[in-house]
Short mmCIF file of C-alpha atoms in Angstrom, two decimals:
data_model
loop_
_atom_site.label_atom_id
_atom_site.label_comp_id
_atom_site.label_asym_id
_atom_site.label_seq_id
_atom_site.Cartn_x
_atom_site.Cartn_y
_atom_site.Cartn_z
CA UNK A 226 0.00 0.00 0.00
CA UNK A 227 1.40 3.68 -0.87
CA UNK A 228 0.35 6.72 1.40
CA UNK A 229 2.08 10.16 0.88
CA UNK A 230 5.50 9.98 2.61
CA UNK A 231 5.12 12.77 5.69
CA UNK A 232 6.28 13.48 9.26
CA UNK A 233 3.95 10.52 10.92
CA UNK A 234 6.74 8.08 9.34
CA UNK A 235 9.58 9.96 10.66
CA UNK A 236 10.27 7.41 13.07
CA UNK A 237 10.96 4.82 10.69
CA UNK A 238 12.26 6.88 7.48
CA UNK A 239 14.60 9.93 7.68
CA UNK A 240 12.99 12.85 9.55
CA UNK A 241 13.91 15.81 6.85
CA UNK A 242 12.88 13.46 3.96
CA UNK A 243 9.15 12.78 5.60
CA UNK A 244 9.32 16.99 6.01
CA UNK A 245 10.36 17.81 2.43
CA UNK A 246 7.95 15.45 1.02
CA UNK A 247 5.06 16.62 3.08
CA UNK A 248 6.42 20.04 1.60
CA UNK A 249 6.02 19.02 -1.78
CA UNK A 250 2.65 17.69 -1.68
CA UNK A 251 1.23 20.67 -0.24
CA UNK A 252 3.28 22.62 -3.01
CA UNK A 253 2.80 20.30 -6.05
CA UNK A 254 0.08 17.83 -5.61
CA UNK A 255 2.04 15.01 -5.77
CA UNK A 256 4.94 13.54 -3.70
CA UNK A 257 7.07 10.82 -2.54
CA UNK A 258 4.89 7.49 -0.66
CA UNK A 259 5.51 5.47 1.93
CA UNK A 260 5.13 2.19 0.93
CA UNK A 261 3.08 -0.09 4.35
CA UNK A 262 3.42 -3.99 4.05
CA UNK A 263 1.10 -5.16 6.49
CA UNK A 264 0.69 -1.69 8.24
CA UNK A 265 4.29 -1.58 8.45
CA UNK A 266 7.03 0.90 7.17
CA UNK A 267 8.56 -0.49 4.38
CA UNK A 268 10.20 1.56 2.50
CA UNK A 269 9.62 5.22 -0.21
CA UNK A 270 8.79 5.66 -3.78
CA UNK A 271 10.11 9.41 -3.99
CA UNK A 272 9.07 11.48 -6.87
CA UNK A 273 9.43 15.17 -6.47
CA UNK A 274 11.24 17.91 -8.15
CA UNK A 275 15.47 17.05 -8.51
CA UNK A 276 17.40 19.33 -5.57
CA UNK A 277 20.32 21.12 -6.89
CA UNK A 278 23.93 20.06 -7.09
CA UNK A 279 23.64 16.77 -9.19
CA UNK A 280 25.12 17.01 -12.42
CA UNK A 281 23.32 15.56 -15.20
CA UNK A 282 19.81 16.46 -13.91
CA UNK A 283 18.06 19.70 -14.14
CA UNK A 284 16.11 21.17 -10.84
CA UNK A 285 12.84 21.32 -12.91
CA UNK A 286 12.59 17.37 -13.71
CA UNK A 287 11.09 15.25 -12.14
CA UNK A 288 13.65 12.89 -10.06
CA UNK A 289 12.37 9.04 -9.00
CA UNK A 290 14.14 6.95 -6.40
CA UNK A 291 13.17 3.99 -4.31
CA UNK A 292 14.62 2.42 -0.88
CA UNK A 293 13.27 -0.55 0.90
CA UNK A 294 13.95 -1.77 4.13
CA UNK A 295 17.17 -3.88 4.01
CA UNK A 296 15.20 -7.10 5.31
CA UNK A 297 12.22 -7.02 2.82
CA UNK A 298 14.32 -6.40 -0.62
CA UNK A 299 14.42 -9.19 -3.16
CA UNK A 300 10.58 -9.06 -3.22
CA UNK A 301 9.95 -7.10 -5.92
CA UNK A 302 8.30 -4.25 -3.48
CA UNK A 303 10.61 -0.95 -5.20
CA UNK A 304 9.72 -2.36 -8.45
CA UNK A 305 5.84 -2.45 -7.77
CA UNK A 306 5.45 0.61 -5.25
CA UNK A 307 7.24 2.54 -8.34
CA UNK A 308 5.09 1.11 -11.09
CA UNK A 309 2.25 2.40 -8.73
CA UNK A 310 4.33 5.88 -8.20
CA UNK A 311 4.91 6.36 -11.47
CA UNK A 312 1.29 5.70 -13.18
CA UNK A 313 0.26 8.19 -10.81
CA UNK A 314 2.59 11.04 -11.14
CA UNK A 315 2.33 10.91 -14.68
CA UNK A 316 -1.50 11.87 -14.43
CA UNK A 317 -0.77 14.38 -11.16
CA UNK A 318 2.14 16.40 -12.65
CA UNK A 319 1.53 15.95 -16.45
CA UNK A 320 5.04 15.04 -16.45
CA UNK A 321 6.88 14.23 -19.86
CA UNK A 322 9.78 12.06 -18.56
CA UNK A 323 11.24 11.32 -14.70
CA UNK A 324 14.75 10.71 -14.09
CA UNK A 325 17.00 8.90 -11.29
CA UNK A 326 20.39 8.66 -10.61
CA UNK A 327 22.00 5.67 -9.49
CA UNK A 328 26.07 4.98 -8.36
CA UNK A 329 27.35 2.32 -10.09
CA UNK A 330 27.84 0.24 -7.44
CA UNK A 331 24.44 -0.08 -6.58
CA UNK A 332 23.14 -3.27 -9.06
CA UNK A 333 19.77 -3.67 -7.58
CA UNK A 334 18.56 -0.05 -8.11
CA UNK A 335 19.78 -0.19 -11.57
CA UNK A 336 17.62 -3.56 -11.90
CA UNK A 337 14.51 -1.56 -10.67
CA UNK A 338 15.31 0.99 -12.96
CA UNK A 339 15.60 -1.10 -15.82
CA UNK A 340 12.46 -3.13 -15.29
CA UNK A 341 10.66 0.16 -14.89
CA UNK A 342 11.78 1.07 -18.54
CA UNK A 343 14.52 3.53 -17.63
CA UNK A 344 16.72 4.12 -20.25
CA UNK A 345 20.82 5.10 -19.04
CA UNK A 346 20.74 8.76 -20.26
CA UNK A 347 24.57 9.68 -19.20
CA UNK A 348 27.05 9.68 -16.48
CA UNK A 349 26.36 12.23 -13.62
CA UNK A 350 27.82 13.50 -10.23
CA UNK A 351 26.15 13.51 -7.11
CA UNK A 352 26.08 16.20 -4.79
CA UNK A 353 28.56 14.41 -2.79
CA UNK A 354 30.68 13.86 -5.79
CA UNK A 355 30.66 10.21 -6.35
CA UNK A 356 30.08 9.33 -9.81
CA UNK A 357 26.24 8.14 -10.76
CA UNK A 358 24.72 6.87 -13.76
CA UNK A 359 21.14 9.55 -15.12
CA UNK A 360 18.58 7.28 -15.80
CA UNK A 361 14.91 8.90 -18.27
CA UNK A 362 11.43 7.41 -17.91
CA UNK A 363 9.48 8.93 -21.01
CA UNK A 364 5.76 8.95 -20.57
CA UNK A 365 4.27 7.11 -23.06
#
């Protein structure tokens, strides 16, 4: 189940996260989710507007990204909470095309991303200056 990701899941996500995204929903209409298995915290589909400082993705696209609890990945939840995310965003926002950045290390994001139909757009930097791959959704 997806709710929109705010402070009431601070406890179990992190705190300025559930702020920002509580932020953006009252701003944009749409937002990151918290994705509940069993009434539980089990992870975020974020979709909001890219911060600044990553190279390779503009602050007026739309940025995706998905974490699941450690213990419950493997189970296709960031694959189907994002499926979910992403149908609806594309009808809230009218967006054209999401993107995501993923570090290279990091093989089971760019699964996700590649069974959600992300396409590698180019090599980025992340605000922290580790080198990332840009991924593009294009509405269809």
């Amino acid at each position: 189940m997806l709710v929109p990701l705010g402070p009431e899941h601070a406890g179990a996500y992190d705190p300025r996260e559930c702020e920002l995204s509580a932020a953006h929903w009252a701003e944009h209409g749409f937002g990151s989710w918290a994705i509940l298995l069993d009434a539980r915290f089990a992870g975020a589909a974020e979709l909001h507007f890219a911060h600044p400082g990553v190279t390779g993705i503009s602050t007026d696209e739309l940025e995706a990204g998905w974490d699941v609890d450690e213990a419950l990945r493997g189970r296709g939840l960031a694959t189907e909470a994002m499926r979910a995310a992403v149908d609806d965003v594309w009808s809230r926002a009218g967006a054209t095309h999401l993107v995501a950045y993923i570090r290279p290390e990091n093989a089971a994001s760019h699964r996700v991303a590649e069974k959600l139909g992300f396409v590698v757009r180019g090599a980025g930097v992340t605000r922290s200056g580790d080198p990332m791959s840009v991924y593009e959704l294009r509405a269809t």
